[in-house]
Protein backbone atom coordinates (compact mmCIF):
# COMPACT_ATOMS: atom_id res chain seq x y z
CA UNK A 1 0.00 0.00 0.00
CA UNK A 2 1.05 3.58 -0.52
CA UNK A 3 -0.21 6.82 0.99
CA UNK A 4 1.07 10.38 1.05
CA UNK A 5 1.10 13.68 -0.77
CA UNK A 6 2.52 14.89 -4.08
CA UNK A 7 3.12 18.53 -4.82
CA UNK A 8 5.30 21.15 -6.45
CA UNK A 9 7.47 21.26 -3.33
CA UNK A 10 8.11 17.53 -3.53
CA UNK A 11 6.52 14.37 -2.22
CA UNK A 12 6.10 12.58 1.09
CA UNK A 13 4.99 8.99 0.58
CA UNK A 14 4.81 6.00 2.94
CA UNK A 15 4.93 2.44 1.62
CA UNK A 16 4.02 -0.97 3.01
CA UNK A 17 5.34 -3.91 1.00
CA UNK A 18 5.55 -7.64 1.59
CA UNK A 19 7.94 -10.33 0.50
CA UNK A 20 7.31 -13.88 -0.71
CA UNK A 21 7.00 -15.04 2.95
CA UNK A 22 4.25 -12.45 3.61
CA UNK A 23 6.49 -10.41 5.89
CA UNK A 24 5.53 -6.73 5.72
CA UNK A 25 8.01 -3.86 5.68
CA UNK A 26 7.24 -0.15 5.73
CA UNK A 27 8.95 3.16 5.30
CA UNK A 28 9.35 6.22 3.14
CA UNK A 29 9.51 6.07 -0.64
CA UNK A 30 12.75 7.67 -1.77
CA UNK A 31 14.60 8.12 -5.04
CA UNK A 32 15.84 4.76 -6.28
CA UNK A 33 12.92 2.60 -5.05
CA UNK A 34 12.45 -0.19 -7.57
CA UNK A 35 9.19 -1.92 -8.52
CA UNK A 36 9.94 -5.53 -9.47
CA UNK A 37 6.58 -6.46 -11.02
CA UNK A 38 3.56 -4.14 -11.06
CA UNK A 39 2.65 -0.88 -9.31
CA UNK A 40 -1.05 -0.01 -9.38
CA UNK A 41 -1.33 3.64 -8.41
CA UNK A 42 -4.53 5.66 -8.01
CA UNK A 43 -4.27 9.41 -7.45
CA UNK A 44 -6.95 11.59 -5.90
CA UNK A 45 -7.22 15.33 -6.44
CA UNK A 46 -8.73 17.44 -3.66
CA UNK A 47 -10.22 20.47 -5.40
CA UNK A 48 -10.03 23.70 -3.45
CA UNK A 49 -7.12 22.65 -1.23
CA UNK A 50 -3.42 23.41 -1.43
CA UNK A 51 -0.81 21.27 0.32
CA UNK A 52 2.48 22.96 1.21
CA UNK A 53 5.39 22.13 3.51
CA UNK A 54 6.70 25.28 5.19
CA UNK A 55 9.53 24.91 7.67
CA UNK A 56 8.30 24.60 11.26
CA UNK A 57 10.37 26.92 13.45
CA UNK A 58 9.94 24.62 16.46
CA UNK A 59 11.01 21.33 14.84
CA UNK A 60 13.11 22.55 11.90
CA UNK A 61 11.25 20.14 9.60
CA UNK A 62 9.09 20.98 6.59
CA UNK A 63 5.67 20.15 8.08
CA UNK A 64 2.44 19.55 6.15
CA UNK A 65 0.17 22.58 5.96
CA UNK A 66 -3.22 22.39 4.25
CA UNK A 67 -4.70 25.61 2.89
CA UNK A 68 -8.07 26.29 1.36
CA UNK A 69 -7.90 27.98 -2.04
CA UNK A 70 -10.08 31.05 -1.94
CA UNK A 71 -11.77 32.65 -4.95
CA UNK A 72 -9.70 35.03 -7.06
CA UNK A 73 -9.90 38.74 -6.31
CA UNK A 74 -8.39 41.88 -7.80
CA UNK A 75 -5.35 43.30 -6.03
CA UNK A 76 -6.11 46.71 -4.57
CA UNK A 77 -2.64 47.94 -5.56
CA UNK A 78 -1.93 46.44 -9.01
CA UNK A 79 -5.40 45.40 -10.19
CA UNK A 80 -4.06 41.92 -11.05
CA UNK A 81 -6.06 38.78 -10.27
CA UNK A 82 -4.69 36.85 -7.30
CA UNK A 83 -5.85 33.85 -5.29
CA UNK A 84 -6.21 34.18 -1.57
CA UNK A 85 -5.36 31.26 0.69
CA UNK A 86 -6.30 30.44 4.23
CA UNK A 87 -3.79 28.06 5.84
CA UNK A 88 -4.52 25.93 8.86
CA UNK A 89 -2.11 23.47 10.42
CA UNK A 90 -3.59 20.04 11.17
CA UNK A 91 -4.38 19.37 14.81
CA UNK A 92 -1.94 17.20 16.71
CA UNK A 93 -3.24 13.77 17.81
CA UNK A 94 -3.17 14.94 21.45
CA UNK A 95 -5.64 17.73 20.54
CA UNK A 96 -3.20 20.58 21.13
CA UNK A 97 -2.18 23.31 18.73
CA UNK A 98 -3.02 23.83 15.11
PDB file of C-alpha atoms in Angstrom:
ATOM      1  CA  UNK A   1       0.000   0.000   0.000  1.00  0.00           C
ATOM      2  CA  UNK A   2       1.054   3.582  -0.518  1.00  0.00           C
ATOM      3  CA  UNK A   3      -0.210   6.818   0.992  1.00  0.00           C
ATOM      4  CA  UNK A   4       1.066  10.378   1.053  1.00  0.00           C
ATOM      5  CA  UNK A   5       1.099  13.684  -0.765  1.00  0.00           C
ATOM      6  CA  UNK A   6       2.517  14.892  -4.085  1.00  0.00           C
ATOM      7  CA  UNK A   7       3.122  18.535  -4.816  1.00  0.00           C
ATOM      8  CA  UNK A   8       5.299  21.154  -6.453  1.00  0.00           C
ATOM      9  CA  UNK A   9       7.473  21.263  -3.331  1.00  0.00           C
ATOM     10  CA  UNK A  10       8.112  17.525  -3.528  1.00  0.00           C
ATOM     11  CA  UNK A  11       6.520  14.370  -2.222  1.00  0.00           C
ATOM     12  CA  UNK A  12       6.101  12.575   1.091  1.00  0.00           C
ATOM     13  CA  UNK A  13       4.986   8.987   0.582  1.00  0.00           C
ATOM     14  CA  UNK A  14       4.808   5.998   2.937  1.00  0.00           C
ATOM     15  CA  UNK A  15       4.931   2.435   1.623  1.00  0.00           C
ATOM     16  CA  UNK A  16       4.019  -0.969   3.013  1.00  0.00           C
ATOM     17  CA  UNK A  17       5.338  -3.909   1.004  1.00  0.00           C
ATOM     18  CA  UNK A  18       5.549  -7.639   1.589  1.00  0.00           C
ATOM     19  CA  UNK A  19       7.945 -10.334   0.497  1.00  0.00           C
ATOM     20  CA  UNK A  20       7.308 -13.880  -0.705  1.00  0.00           C
ATOM     21  CA  UNK A  21       6.998 -15.037   2.946  1.00  0.00           C
ATOM     22  CA  UNK A  22       4.246 -12.453   3.608  1.00  0.00           C
ATOM     23  CA  UNK A  23       6.492 -10.408   5.895  1.00  0.00           C
ATOM     24  CA  UNK A  24       5.525  -6.729   5.722  1.00  0.00           C
ATOM     25  CA  UNK A  25       8.006  -3.857   5.676  1.00  0.00           C
ATOM     26  CA  UNK A  26       7.239  -0.151   5.727  1.00  0.00           C
ATOM     27  CA  UNK A  27       8.951   3.165   5.303  1.00  0.00           C
ATOM     28  CA  UNK A  28       9.348   6.224   3.142  1.00  0.00           C
ATOM     29  CA  UNK A  29       9.506   6.066  -0.638  1.00  0.00           C
ATOM     30  CA  UNK A  30      12.747   7.673  -1.772  1.00  0.00           C
ATOM     31  CA  UNK A  31      14.599   8.115  -5.039  1.00  0.00           C
ATOM     32  CA  UNK A  32      15.838   4.761  -6.283  1.00  0.00           C
ATOM     33  CA  UNK A  33      12.920   2.599  -5.045  1.00  0.00           C
ATOM     34  CA  UNK A  34      12.447  -0.188  -7.566  1.00  0.00           C
ATOM     35  CA  UNK A  35       9.190  -1.917  -8.519  1.00  0.00           C
ATOM     36  CA  UNK A  36       9.936  -5.535  -9.469  1.00  0.00           C
ATOM     37  CA  UNK A  37       6.582  -6.460 -11.021  1.00  0.00           C
ATOM     38  CA  UNK A  38       3.564  -4.142 -11.058  1.00  0.00           C
ATOM     39  CA  UNK A  39       2.649  -0.883  -9.311  1.00  0.00           C
ATOM     40  CA  UNK A  40      -1.052  -0.012  -9.376  1.00  0.00           C
ATOM     41  CA  UNK A  41      -1.329   3.637  -8.413  1.00  0.00           C
ATOM     42  CA  UNK A  42      -4.527   5.665  -8.015  1.00  0.00           C
ATOM     43  CA  UNK A  43      -4.271   9.408  -7.449  1.00  0.00           C
ATOM     44  CA  UNK A  44      -6.950  11.595  -5.903  1.00  0.00           C
ATOM     45  CA  UNK A  45      -7.216  15.331  -6.437  1.00  0.00           C
ATOM     46  CA  UNK A  46      -8.734  17.435  -3.661  1.00  0.00           C
ATOM     47  CA  UNK A  47     -10.216  20.469  -5.396  1.00  0.00           C
ATOM     48  CA  UNK A  48     -10.033  23.703  -3.453  1.00  0.00           C
ATOM     49  CA  UNK A  49      -7.124  22.650  -1.225  1.00  0.00           C
ATOM     50  CA  UNK A  50      -3.419  23.415  -1.432  1.00  0.00           C
ATOM     51  CA  UNK A  51      -0.812  21.266   0.324  1.00  0.00           C
ATOM     52  CA  UNK A  52       2.475  22.959   1.206  1.00  0.00           C
ATOM     53  CA  UNK A  53       5.386  22.131   3.509  1.00  0.00           C
ATOM     54  CA  UNK A  54       6.697  25.280   5.188  1.00  0.00           C
ATOM     55  CA  UNK A  55       9.533  24.911   7.670  1.00  0.00           C
ATOM     56  CA  UNK A  56       8.296  24.596  11.260  1.00  0.00           C
ATOM     57  CA  UNK A  57      10.372  26.924  13.455  1.00  0.00           C
ATOM     58  CA  UNK A  58       9.942  24.616  16.458  1.00  0.00           C
ATOM     59  CA  UNK A  59      11.006  21.330  14.840  1.00  0.00           C
ATOM     60  CA  UNK A  60      13.107  22.550  11.904  1.00  0.00           C
ATOM     61  CA  UNK A  61      11.248  20.142   9.605  1.00  0.00           C
ATOM     62  CA  UNK A  62       9.086  20.981   6.591  1.00  0.00           C
ATOM     63  CA  UNK A  63       5.670  20.146   8.075  1.00  0.00           C
ATOM     64  CA  UNK A  64       2.444  19.552   6.146  1.00  0.00           C
ATOM     65  CA  UNK A  65       0.172  22.584   5.962  1.00  0.00           C
ATOM     66  CA  UNK A  66      -3.223  22.391   4.253  1.00  0.00           C
ATOM     67  CA  UNK A  67      -4.698  25.607   2.886  1.00  0.00           C
ATOM     68  CA  UNK A  68      -8.074  26.291   1.355  1.00  0.00           C
ATOM     69  CA  UNK A  69      -7.899  27.980  -2.035  1.00  0.00           C
ATOM     70  CA  UNK A  70     -10.080  31.048  -1.936  1.00  0.00           C
ATOM     71  CA  UNK A  71     -11.769  32.645  -4.952  1.00  0.00           C
ATOM     72  CA  UNK A  72      -9.704  35.035  -7.056  1.00  0.00           C
ATOM     73  CA  UNK A  73      -9.904  38.744  -6.310  1.00  0.00           C
ATOM     74  CA  UNK A  74      -8.389  41.884  -7.799  1.00  0.00           C
ATOM     75  CA  UNK A  75      -5.348  43.304  -6.035  1.00  0.00           C
ATOM     76  CA  UNK A  76      -6.107  46.706  -4.566  1.00  0.00           C
ATOM     77  CA  UNK A  77      -2.640  47.944  -5.556  1.00  0.00           C
ATOM     78  CA  UNK A  78      -1.932  46.445  -9.006  1.00  0.00           C
ATOM     79  CA  UNK A  79      -5.396  45.395 -10.190  1.00  0.00           C
ATOM     80  CA  UNK A  80      -4.060  41.915 -11.046  1.00  0.00           C
ATOM     81  CA  UNK A  81      -6.059  38.784 -10.265  1.00  0.00           C
ATOM     82  CA  UNK A  82      -4.694  36.854  -7.304  1.00  0.00           C
ATOM     83  CA  UNK A  83      -5.852  33.848  -5.288  1.00  0.00           C
ATOM     84  CA  UNK A  84      -6.210  34.178  -1.569  1.00  0.00           C
ATOM     85  CA  UNK A  85      -5.360  31.262   0.693  1.00  0.00           C
ATOM     86  CA  UNK A  86      -6.299  30.438   4.230  1.00  0.00           C
ATOM     87  CA  UNK A  87      -3.791  28.061   5.841  1.00  0.00           C
ATOM     88  CA  UNK A  88      -4.519  25.931   8.863  1.00  0.00           C
ATOM     89  CA  UNK A  89      -2.112  23.472  10.417  1.00  0.00           C
ATOM     90  CA  UNK A  90      -3.594  20.045  11.169  1.00  0.00           C
ATOM     91  CA  UNK A  91      -4.380  19.370  14.813  1.00  0.00           C
ATOM     92  CA  UNK A  92      -1.942  17.196  16.708  1.00  0.00           C
ATOM     93  CA  UNK A  93      -3.239  13.765  17.806  1.00  0.00           C
ATOM     94  CA  UNK A  94      -3.166  14.944  21.451  1.00  0.00           C
ATOM     95  CA  UNK A  95      -5.637  17.731  20.542  1.00  0.00           C
ATOM     96  CA  UNK A  96      -3.198  20.576  21.127  1.00  0.00           C
ATOM     97  CA  UNK A  97      -2.180  23.308  18.734  1.00  0.00           C
ATOM     98  CA  UNK A  98      -3.020  23.827  15.110  1.00  0.00           C
TER      99      UNK A  98
END
